[in-house]
Amino acid sequence: MLPEIIHDRAKMKPVSILFLLTILRAVKADCPDEDEHLQQWVPGHNEAHRVRIGYDRKLLLTSSATVHSIRISDGGKLVIADRGQPVVLRTRHILIEKGGELHIGSEECPFKGNLSIILYGRSDDPEVAHSYFGHKYIGVGTGGTLEIHGEKKLSWTFLNKTLHPGETNEDSYHFEKSWGSRGVVVHVIDPETGEVLHSDRFDTYKSKDESRRLAQYVDVVEDGMILAMAVNDEGSNNLEDLARKALLKLGSRQFHRLGFRHPWSFITVKGDPFTSTEDHVAYQGTKASTEARSSKVFQSGYGEHFTVTASSQWVQEVEWTEWFDRDDERGSGDWEKLSDLQTAFPGKICASPLDIQAATYSGVDSNLTDEVFYKNDKDYGFVCLNKDQPDGICNNYKVRFLCGKLVRPQVTITIETHSNTTILELAEDGQTWKAGDTIVVTSTDYSMYQAEEFKILPCPACASNQIKVEGKAKYLHIGEEVDGVDMRAEVGLLTRNILIKGEMEAQCYGNDACKFFDFDTFGGHLKVEHGFKAIHIDGMEMKHMGQQLMGHYPIHFHMNGDVDEKGGYDPPTYVKGISIHHTFSRCVTVHGSNGLLVKDVVGYDSLGHCFFTEDGAEERNTFDHCLGLLVKAGTLLPSDRDSKMCRVITDGAFPGYVAKPRQDCSATSTFWIANPSNNLVNCAAAGSAETGFWFIFHHVPTGPSEGLYSPGHTEHMPLGQFFNNRAHSNYRAGMILDNGVKTTEANANDKRPFLSLIGARYGPHKDADPFKPREPAIIKHFIAYKNQDHGAWLRGGDVWLDDCQFADNGIGLTLASGGTFPDDDGSKQEVKNSLFVGESENRGMETPDNRIWGPGGPDLNGRMLPRGVDFPIRGMQIYDGPINVQNCTFRKFIALDGRHTSAFGFRLNNSWQSCPNNNVTDITFEDVPITSRVFFGEPGPWFNRMNMDGDKTTIFHDVDGSVSEYPGAFLVKDDNWLLRHPDCIDVPDWRAAICSGRYAQIYIQARNPANLDMKMIKDEYPEHPLSLVGALGKKNHYQQYQPVVTLQKGYTVHWDGAAPQELTVWLINYNRNDWIQVGFCYPKGTTFSIISDIHNRLTKQTHKTGIFLQTSQKDKLAHGHPHRGYYYWEEDTGLLFLRLTAQNEKDEFAFCSVKGCERIKIKAVIPKGSGPSDCTAQAYPRYAEMPIVDVPMPRKLSASKLHTKEHFLEARLESYNTRFFHIKDDFAYAEVNGKKLYQPEDGVQLTVIDGQYGKVLDSKGFRNSILLGIPAQIENYVASLKDESIVIITSKGRLVTKGPWTKILEKLGAEKNVKLKDKLVFVGFKGSYKPDWVKLITDDEAAKIHQVLPIPVVKKMKLR
């Protein structure tokens, strides 16, 4: 345009022309191939030609070429000409070093042509490998410059409309009318496009004028147009011969026979009557369906096919009658015969029903009752016989029938496109994507293998955010927000106009990789050496790159140090706008390099970690808007390998080593980040063999980075920016922040291979200095869905999540503390303002190889499931702590009978501690039954025997009552009597109890021996000991037991062998002056040395603070002081009593005091040959105490403060004897939501509660005299109660323990043949199923139940 502008403005001043010419020269100078000093180079094709470009020689490659290799150095320069024609450069390698330069476009002048650089060669070629770069490479050495700038294109975006399998997403035409559109309906259709050009209706029933108008209409239609015609309702009454003849001319052979209300349809091409298709049937009356249907396939001008269908019909619809209940279960059974019902309800049931449905009176479908039916037939009716039922009685059933309605007219004309193409709607403008480009759409289900590739086709009619692709989807790809979670599939561009690829053999050959892969894995690679001059890569495609060899990756920045302004690079080094796909070893590797920008990169179908930081020394690198998917296992590092590779490669690598794949290997990740000080922004990990984002720790830097930082540096390094990232379709987890790698070679002490996975603990501090303030790791707006195991597993101190979303993960989120108790004491983990969804409307799709498909969600429809059909899905998994869960919403967690789904759950098979400072507040539940809010676990599948220490000590604090409805309460395992008191309230559905109290922990470390089981007993409940096996395994040199305890109480501790000679008792989560008193069991003749000390876990220093002296007065235990305490040794019981008191203040979230961890150390000299140290029989009842409540139970939230219709109803039942001197009396009462109902007379009292609303309906007593005889009164009373009723029973006086009346208990859910005693309390239910909370307690002296019941009562559906 510039020459034209100059020409048009010939009168411009000379200085203006000079200015424009200067601009023109500047624009040309920005395009490297416009450099006038370049010499055209046409090397031809010769595989023996070794090219060296040096000594300031500057060449311009203008045509395709094949050479042996190219070396550019000593001021040499190679530029690829952008002349429009494709260029293919084939070479073994390109080396750029010592002032050499390779330019393909520039940032200001992107390369617009098509360039392919093909790197050829085999791994077994006799060529001598370069000592640094190896074979088949583009190498940028010291002093080298590489500038690659292809066309700027959108790298990836989101699908903005859901793509269903087999769906074209192209609009089909559908016309439909019924009453009110009488006559002949006509559509004129364009044969080139399949579009409707015009349509009209002719009421030939009403008017002869309409008949003439129809004839005129079809006459003027242009030849070649498609006509689709059909009658709606009636079209024959005023039909004239003129119209009949017009249709005959078009090719109709039936229209002239059209009669009253006859259905008729017709399709033809105007001017070609032989193309006609037609259908005509007679009207069959008001109660019979009839249809005339015509259909024809046409080919459009674009070569695609479309089907036109015309239908004229009378449609008979059906409807269900109302429910009928003529009989009930009394007598021989429930008889609901059709003939009897038609007599009883005249005119309400059709003569010949099409179907029948039966349900219990309360609405439960008959198929779900497990009862046997004599008849269930639409022609006969429904019969349930009492004699056929296991319990001898049927439910009361109601029935309804499906009947046909009077017919109605319907005309439809449809046009359906038959093209093997699909329109994708994108979230952004996709106009930079062109016909011929290839894209990939990610999976939005659990399997990463549901990613699909498509080729873009021309689409002039597409909007700017639409593309047409070849083929149809095989899988469902979500393109919308689902249940509040953004589950849109990512859509990535694979094709670029600059392509670098490896030339591959047809199959694997001659190397160890062939043990695992059947394809050639010796691709090309691009490697950058320290001291390069400049590298900027943008707009490039890489295919078949990488090798299953260390250091040979598609893009590898190797030991480059600082590559941004800090290292003197201006502009900073970057890798942008690249697609790396079908690679054989990673995508982008950053090794010993800092400050690199990796932006808009798509990594697809790779082996081993995709975006990879290597030694732990890499910092300040930024991964911005990068997408990785279909990341598979590779062989290079233990963490890359799957189970098979782990065993084959490492078994026996060191004598005696046996691989443990899930511990040592199996960590393939899309983003493998070895140093927290890197930035991840707007990235997506859309499918890996293991994990999406994995932050891993090198205690010391490894490989060539060894010595770059001090031990433990990265474990304290603050987290870089982690914002707006997402992870889905990963096997192990969307994100893991945990673990380290072994930084020593295999040796006799540790046989695991170098870089195997090991444990590590993360505690971020300012400047990575643990003596400076903590600096929380902030994870903001992270989305994790459809990850089979975890959405995120995050271990460490001060890891805080905000505004995150978790959906359809096996476990949404687990926050794990930093170790034995947090290494970074005083830290906490928290998740705030976040959303958890258990089973969303993204159901996935069933496929032939899908083994985990089952019912789920609110409607129990089929769906993909994460781990197993019965896996206990959890939203927030509480592990150890301390954690804070605040202002979070839980949606669609619904347990089934056989699958323990819950919003809050606990780690399965947990040997570790549980912190009482796990706080939960401001929780919202949506579509979560109150019974599914929490589950503490029970023996069975996945939970195993629930006999590990952590399984027994679980606890959390419901700060505001938004979970339990009791503000300030603690939720504890229902059978942990160390934490319970008399007013605790059982929650049977949760296997929990709601309690109040002040709780802390003690850690008891035992040595010599370290393999004992420990039993701890609270003096208030000696009949309920807590047995602990220890957290560390029986072969460890010491053992640790970690009970949670109620403060200001007494306990005893016992062992299954001779007591340990050394005990160290740590006071955990104690505030100043908190105490418990413990009696430790030892053999007679034992002597003791006891001191107190403080251990500073940061400096690892310990100093003694006091001693314990023996006293003969047990009361003196309470009068110790910080430097001198007392112990009381009671040899006849074998108990050593100590008062364990905290002497120092503690910070809010710290486990230990501000001065360090307070400990008491006991060294015991135990007589040889001593037996087990179990003093239970000697200690109790001697030291048994009356249970008391130190902290009153909180009041239940009022109905106005509850946010859901569901709520708990608190029920307390007691039946007991009292004695005052010689006077004995009996008491019994039932208390419902604070209102007590005392039982006035001996016998049993039944209190009936509406199971839907929780209202007390009635309370009725039955005296013993009634129970002793024929119990018709109580039987009739219970029979008269409506289903879904809660029935609570108390007894007073001496209970009648046998007789027919006890069958009433069985009908209300009690176990059969239960052995009754004098006192009884019972919470029962009348209905067709048995809720979890049905409970019966019977005892000789006193019986008590105190529990909450869910209102309304809802049946938990069976899994199978």
PDB file of N, CA and C in Angstrom, residues 1247-1307:
ATOM      1  N   THR A1247     -44.495 -43.643  71.872  1.00  0.00           N
ATOM      2  CA  THR A1247     -44.635 -42.258  71.413  1.00  0.00           C
ATOM      3  C   THR A1247     -44.428 -42.248  69.906  1.00  0.00           C
ATOM      4  N   VAL A1248     -45.409 -41.693  69.201  1.00  0.00           N
ATOM      5  CA  VAL A1248     -45.405 -41.740  67.738  1.00  0.00           C
ATOM      6  C   VAL A1248     -45.053 -40.361  67.187  1.00  0.00           C
ATOM      7  N   ILE A1249     -44.099 -40.350  66.235  1.00  0.00           N
ATOM      8  CA  ILE A1249     -43.624 -39.094  65.647  1.00  0.00           C
ATOM      9  C   ILE A1249     -43.789 -39.186  64.134  1.00  0.00           C
ATOM     10  N   ASP A1250     -44.305 -38.132  63.549  1.00  0.00           N
ATOM     11  CA  ASP A1250     -44.447 -38.063  62.093  1.00  0.00           C
ATOM     12  C   ASP A1250     -43.061 -38.057  61.457  1.00  0.00           C
ATOM     13  N   GLY A1251     -42.785 -39.061  60.614  1.00  0.00           N
ATOM     14  CA  GLY A1251     -41.459 -39.194  60.024  1.00  0.00           C
ATOM     15  C   GLY A1251     -41.139 -38.151  58.974  1.00  0.00           C
ATOM     16  N   GLN A1252     -42.142 -37.416  58.514  1.00  0.00           N
ATOM     17  CA  GLN A1252     -41.898 -36.384  57.509  1.00  0.00           C
ATOM     18  C   GLN A1252     -41.632 -35.019  58.127  1.00  0.00           C
ATOM     19  N   TYR A1253     -42.308 -34.731  59.240  1.00  0.00           N
ATOM     20  CA  TYR A1253     -42.221 -33.388  59.805  1.00  0.00           C
ATOM     21  C   TYR A1253     -41.667 -33.353  61.220  1.00  0.00           C
ATOM     22  N   GLY A1254     -41.531 -34.516  61.860  1.00  0.00           N
ATOM     23  CA  GLY A1254     -40.946 -34.564  63.195  1.00  0.00           C
ATOM     24  C   GLY A1254     -41.894 -34.147  64.297  1.00  0.00           C
ATOM     25  N   LYS A1255     -43.163 -34.105  64.025  1.00  0.00           N
ATOM     26  CA  LYS A1255     -44.145 -33.703  65.025  1.00  0.00           C
ATOM     27  C   LYS A1255     -44.609 -34.915  65.826  1.00  0.00           C
ATOM     28  N   VAL A1256     -44.690 -34.746  67.162  1.00  0.00           N
ATOM     29  CA  VAL A1256     -45.207 -35.815  68.009  1.00  0.00           C
ATOM     30  C   VAL A1256     -46.713 -35.925  67.777  1.00  0.00           C
ATOM     31  N   LEU A1257     -47.150 -37.098  67.335  1.00  0.00           N
ATOM     32  CA  LEU A1257     -48.557 -37.308  67.002  1.00  0.00           C
ATOM     33  C   LEU A1257     -49.355 -37.899  68.150  1.00  0.00           C
ATOM     34  N   ASP A1258     -48.730 -38.757  68.932  1.00  0.00           N
ATOM     35  CA  ASP A1258     -49.489 -39.452  69.979  1.00  0.00           C
ATOM     36  C   ASP A1258     -48.517 -40.107  70.950  1.00  0.00           C
ATOM     37  N   SER A1259     -48.976 -40.358  72.148  1.00  0.00           N
ATOM     38  CA  SER A1259     -48.203 -41.124  73.120  1.00  0.00           C
ATOM     39  C   SER A1259     -49.193 -41.975  73.897  1.00  0.00           C
ATOM     40  N   LYS A1260     -49.005 -43.275  73.863  1.00  0.00           N
ATOM     41  CA  LYS A1260     -49.991 -44.183  74.443  1.00  0.00           C
ATOM     42  C   LYS A1260     -49.274 -45.278  75.225  1.00  0.00           C
ATOM     43  N   GLY A1261     -49.816 -45.585  76.413  1.00  0.00           N
ATOM     44  CA  GLY A1261     -49.235 -46.604  77.255  1.00  0.00           C
ATOM     45  C   GLY A1261     -50.012 -47.916  77.195  1.00  0.00           C
ATOM     46  N   PHE A1262     -49.280 -49.015  77.383  1.00  0.00           N
ATOM     47  CA  PHE A1262     -49.883 -50.348  77.442  1.00  0.00           C
ATOM     48  C   PHE A1262     -49.325 -51.045  78.673  1.00  0.00           C
ATOM     49  N   ARG A1263     -50.217 -51.359  79.583  1.00  0.00           N
ATOM     50  CA  ARG A1263     -49.790 -51.914  80.855  1.00  0.00           C
ATOM     51  C   ARG A1263     -49.334 -53.353  80.684  1.00  0.00           C
ATOM     52  N   ASN A1264     -48.605 -53.829  81.685  1.00  0.00           N
ATOM     53  CA  ASN A1264     -48.079 -55.193  81.639  1.00  0.00           C
ATOM     54  C   ASN A1264     -49.181 -56.231  81.491  1.00  0.00           C
ATOM     55  N   SER A1265     -50.355 -55.955  82.070  1.00  0.00           N
ATOM     56  CA  SER A1265     -51.456 -56.913  81.981  1.00  0.00           C
ATOM     57  C   SER A1265     -51.869 -57.130  80.529  1.00  0.00           C
ATOM     58  N   ILE A1266     -51.767 -56.097  79.713  1.00  0.00           N
ATOM     59  CA  ILE A1266     -52.073 -56.232  78.285  1.00  0.00           C
ATOM     60  C   ILE A1266     -50.979 -57.031  77.588  1.00  0.00           C
ATOM     61  N   LEU A1267     -49.726 -56.755  77.953  1.00  0.00           N
ATOM     62  CA  LEU A1267     -48.598 -57.445  77.311  1.00  0.00           C
ATOM     63  C   LEU A1267     -48.573 -58.926  77.658  1.00  0.00           C
ATOM     64  N   LEU A1268     -49.097 -59.285  78.862  1.00  0.00           N
ATOM     65  CA  LEU A1268     -49.066 -60.690  79.274  1.00  0.00           C
ATOM     66  C   LEU A1268     -50.092 -61.539  78.540  1.00  0.00           C
ATOM     67  N   GLY A1269     -51.171 -60.922  78.092  1.00  0.00           N
ATOM     68  CA  GLY A1269     -52.230 -61.674  77.434  1.00  0.00           C
ATOM     69  C   GLY A1269     -52.078 -61.648  75.928  1.00  0.00           C
ATOM     70  N   ILE A1270     -53.240 -61.669  75.261  1.00  0.00           N
ATOM     71  CA  ILE A1270     -53.246 -61.563  73.786  1.00  0.00           C
ATOM     72  C   ILE A1270     -53.123 -60.087  73.459  1.00  0.00           C
ATOM     73  N   PRO A1271     -52.039 -59.700  72.813  1.00  0.00           N
ATOM     74  CA  PRO A1271     -51.733 -58.263  72.705  1.00  0.00           C
ATOM     75  C   PRO A1271     -52.462 -57.581  71.555  1.00  0.00           C
ATOM     76  N   ALA A1272     -53.761 -57.806  71.422  1.00  0.00           N
ATOM     77  CA  ALA A1272     -54.485 -57.239  70.282  1.00  0.00           C
ATOM     78  C   ALA A1272     -54.478 -55.719  70.318  1.00  0.00           C
ATOM     79  N   GLN A1273     -54.582 -55.142  71.526  1.00  0.00           N
ATOM     80  CA  GLN A1273     -54.652 -53.677  71.607  1.00  0.00           C
ATOM     81  C   GLN A1273     -53.402 -53.025  71.037  1.00  0.00           C
ATOM     82  N   ILE A1274     -52.240 -53.503  71.471  1.00  0.00           N
ATOM     83  CA  ILE A1274     -51.001 -52.892  70.986  1.00  0.00           C
ATOM     84  C   ILE A1274     -50.761 -53.232  69.514  1.00  0.00           C
ATOM     85  N   GLU A1275     -51.165 -54.451  69.109  1.00  0.00           N
ATOM     86  CA  GLU A1275     -51.012 -54.816  67.701  1.00  0.00           C
ATOM     87  C   GLU A1275     -51.873 -53.920  66.818  1.00  0.00           C
ATOM     88  N   ASN A1276     -53.142 -53.728  67.218  1.00  0.00           N
ATOM     89  CA  ASN A1276     -54.035 -52.889  66.419  1.00  0.00           C
ATOM     90  C   ASN A1276     -53.555 -51.442  66.405  1.00  0.00           C
ATOM     91  N   TYR A1277     -53.019 -51.016  67.537  1.00  0.00           N
ATOM     92  CA  TYR A1277     -52.537 -49.630  67.602  1.00  0.00           C
ATOM     93  C   TYR A1277     -51.389 -49.413  66.617  1.00  0.00           C
ATOM     94  N   VAL A1278     -50.429 -50.331  66.622  1.00  0.00           N
ATOM     95  CA  VAL A1278     -49.290 -50.204  65.711  1.00  0.00           C
ATOM     96  C   VAL A1278     -49.750 -50.360  64.261  1.00  0.00           C
ATOM     97  N   ALA A1279     -50.690 -51.277  64.020  1.00  0.00           N
ATOM     98  CA  ALA A1279     -51.193 -51.467  62.666  1.00  0.00           C
ATOM     99  C   ALA A1279     -51.883 -50.214  62.144  1.00  0.00           C
ATOM    100  N   SER A1280     -52.506 -49.457  63.044  1.00  0.00           N
ATOM    101  CA  SER A1280     -53.223 -48.254  62.619  1.00  0.00           C
ATOM    102  C   SER A1280     -52.316 -47.084  62.305  1.00  0.00           C
ATOM    103  N   LEU A1281     -51.076 -47.168  62.710  1.00  0.00           N
ATOM    104  CA  LEU A1281     -50.145 -46.072  62.447  1.00  0.00           C
ATOM    105  C   LEU A1281     -49.803 -46.026  60.969  1.00  0.00           C
ATOM    106  N   LYS A1282     -49.698 -44.851  60.437  1.00  0.00           N
ATOM    107  CA  LYS A1282     -49.346 -44.747  59.024  1.00  0.00           C
ATOM    108  C   LYS A1282     -47.862 -45.063  58.830  1.00  0.00           C
ATOM    109  N   ASP A1283     -47.546 -45.537  57.622  1.00  0.00           N
ATOM    110  CA  ASP A1283     -46.146 -45.790  57.306  1.00  0.00           C
ATOM    111  C   ASP A1283     -45.330 -44.500  57.423  1.00  0.00           C
ATOM    112  N   GLU A1284     -44.017 -44.661  57.561  1.00  0.00           N
ATOM    113  CA  GLU A1284     -43.071 -43.551  57.736  1.00  0.00           C
ATOM    114  C   GLU A1284     -43.233 -42.905  59.118  1.00  0.00           C
ATOM    115  N   SER A1285     -43.727 -43.679  60.088  1.00  0.00           N
ATOM    116  CA  SER A1285     -43.844 -43.163  61.455  1.00  0.00           C
ATOM    117  C   SER A1285     -42.667 -43.636  62.293  1.00  0.00           C
ATOM    118  N   ILE A1286     -42.131 -42.716  63.093  1.00  0.00           N
ATOM    119  CA  ILE A1286     -41.114 -43.051  64.092  1.00  0.00           C
ATOM    120  C   ILE A1286     -41.847 -43.446  65.369  1.00  0.00           C
ATOM    121  N   VAL A1287     -41.471 -44.576  65.948  1.00  0.00           N
ATOM    122  CA  VAL A1287     -42.116 -45.051  67.167  1.00  0.00           C
ATOM    123  C   VAL A1287     -41.039 -45.267  68.214  1.00  0.00           C
ATOM    124  N   ILE A1288     -41.104 -44.506  69.302  1.00  0.00           N
ATOM    125  CA  ILE A1288     -40.124 -44.689  70.374  1.00  0.00           C
ATOM    126  C   ILE A1288     -40.835 -45.297  71.573  1.00  0.00           C
ATOM    127  N   ILE A1289     -40.158 -46.219  72.228  1.00  0.00           N
ATOM    128  CA  ILE A1289     -40.773 -47.021  73.285  1.00  0.00           C
ATOM    129  C   ILE A1289     -39.888 -46.974  74.521  1.00  0.00           C
ATOM    130  N   THR A1290     -40.513 -46.756  75.659  1.00  0.00           N
ATOM    131  CA  THR A1290     -39.840 -46.896  76.952  1.00  0.00           C
ATOM    132  C   THR A1290     -40.611 -47.906  77.788  1.00  0.00           C
ATOM    133  N   SER A1291     -39.939 -48.500  78.758  1.00  0.00           N
ATOM    134  CA  SER A1291     -40.603 -49.429  79.679  1.00  0.00           C
ATOM    135  C   SER A1291     -40.452 -48.914  81.097  1.00  0.00           C
ATOM    136  N   LYS A1292     -41.449 -49.246  81.904  1.00  0.00           N
ATOM    137  CA  LYS A1292     -41.401 -48.886  83.321  1.00  0.00           C
ATOM    138  C   LYS A1292     -41.816 -50.107  84.128  1.00  0.00           C
ATOM    139  N   GLY A1293     -41.199 -50.249  85.294  1.00  0.00           N
ATOM    140  CA  GLY A1293     -41.444 -51.446  86.079  1.00  0.00           C
ATOM    141  C   GLY A1293     -40.680 -52.619  85.497  1.00  0.00           C
ATOM    142  N   ARG A1294     -41.139 -53.788  85.853  1.00  0.00           N
ATOM    143  CA  ARG A1294     -40.463 -54.990  85.361  1.00  0.00           C
ATOM    144  C   ARG A1294     -41.073 -55.377  84.020  1.00  0.00           C
ATOM    145  N   LEU A1295     -40.257 -55.364  82.996  1.00  0.00           N
ATOM    146  CA  LEU A1295     -40.738 -55.573  81.632  1.00  0.00           C
ATOM    147  C   LEU A1295     -41.183 -57.014  81.422  1.00  0.00           C
ATOM    148  N   VAL A1296     -42.274 -57.177  80.702  1.00  0.00           N
ATOM    149  CA  VAL A1296     -42.676 -58.503  80.220  1.00  0.00           C
ATOM    150  C   VAL A1296     -41.742 -58.848  79.077  1.00  0.00           C
ATOM    151  N   THR A1297     -40.832 -59.763  79.304  1.00  0.00           N
ATOM    152  CA  THR A1297     -39.741 -60.002  78.361  1.00  0.00           C
ATOM    153  C   THR A1297     -40.065 -61.042  77.299  1.00  0.00           C
ATOM    154  N   LYS A1298     -41.183 -61.750  77.443  1.00  0.00           N
ATOM    155  CA  LYS A1298     -41.528 -62.778  76.466  1.00  0.00           C
ATOM    156  C   LYS A1298     -43.001 -62.658  76.116  1.00  0.00           C
ATOM    157  N   GLY A1299     -43.363 -63.353  75.051  1.00  0.00           N
ATOM    158  CA  GLY A1299     -44.760 -63.356  74.670  1.00  0.00           C
ATOM    159  C   GLY A1299     -44.979 -62.758  73.298  1.00  0.00           C
ATOM    160  N   PRO A1300     -46.213 -62.873  72.798  1.00  0.00           N
ATOM    161  CA  PRO A1300     -46.511 -62.406  71.439  1.00  0.00           C
ATOM    162  C   PRO A1300     -46.273 -60.915  71.227  1.00  0.00           C
ATOM    163  N   TRP A1301     -46.391 -60.117  72.290  1.00  0.00           N
ATOM    164  CA  TRP A1301     -46.261 -58.675  72.093  1.00  0.00           C
ATOM    165  C   TRP A1301     -44.892 -58.277  71.547  1.00  0.00           C
ATOM    166  N   THR A1302     -43.870 -59.126  71.805  1.00  0.00           N
ATOM    167  CA  THR A1302     -42.513 -58.763  71.363  1.00  0.00           C
ATOM    168  C   THR A1302     -42.397 -58.742  69.837  1.00  0.00           C
ATOM    169  N   LYS A1303     -43.355 -59.376  69.137  1.00  0.00           N
ATOM    170  CA  LYS A1303     -43.334 -59.318  67.675  1.00  0.00           C
ATOM    171  C   LYS A1303     -43.529 -57.885  67.178  1.00  0.00           C
ATOM    172  N   ILE A1304     -44.182 -57.068  68.018  1.00  0.00           N
ATOM    173  CA  ILE A1304     -44.348 -55.663  67.660  1.00  0.00           C
ATOM    174  C   ILE A1304     -42.988 -54.997  67.473  1.00  0.00           C
ATOM    175  N   LEU A1305     -42.035 -55.338  68.340  1.00  0.00           N
ATOM    176  CA  LEU A1305     -40.691 -54.763  68.228  1.00  0.00           C
ATOM    177  C   LEU A1305     -40.050 -55.127  66.891  1.00  0.00           C
ATOM    178  N   GLU A1306     -40.252 -56.382  66.476  1.00  0.00           N
ATOM    179  CA  GLU A1306     -39.692 -56.817  65.198  1.00  0.00           C
ATOM    180  C   GLU A1306     -40.312 -56.056  64.038  1.00  0.00           C
ATOM    181  N   LYS A1307     -41.640 -55.818  64.106  1.00  0.00           N
ATOM    182  CA  LYS A1307     -42.298 -55.076  63.037  1.00  0.00           C
ATOM    183  C   LYS A1307     -41.781 -53.644  62.942  1.00  0.00           C
TER     184      LYS A1307
END
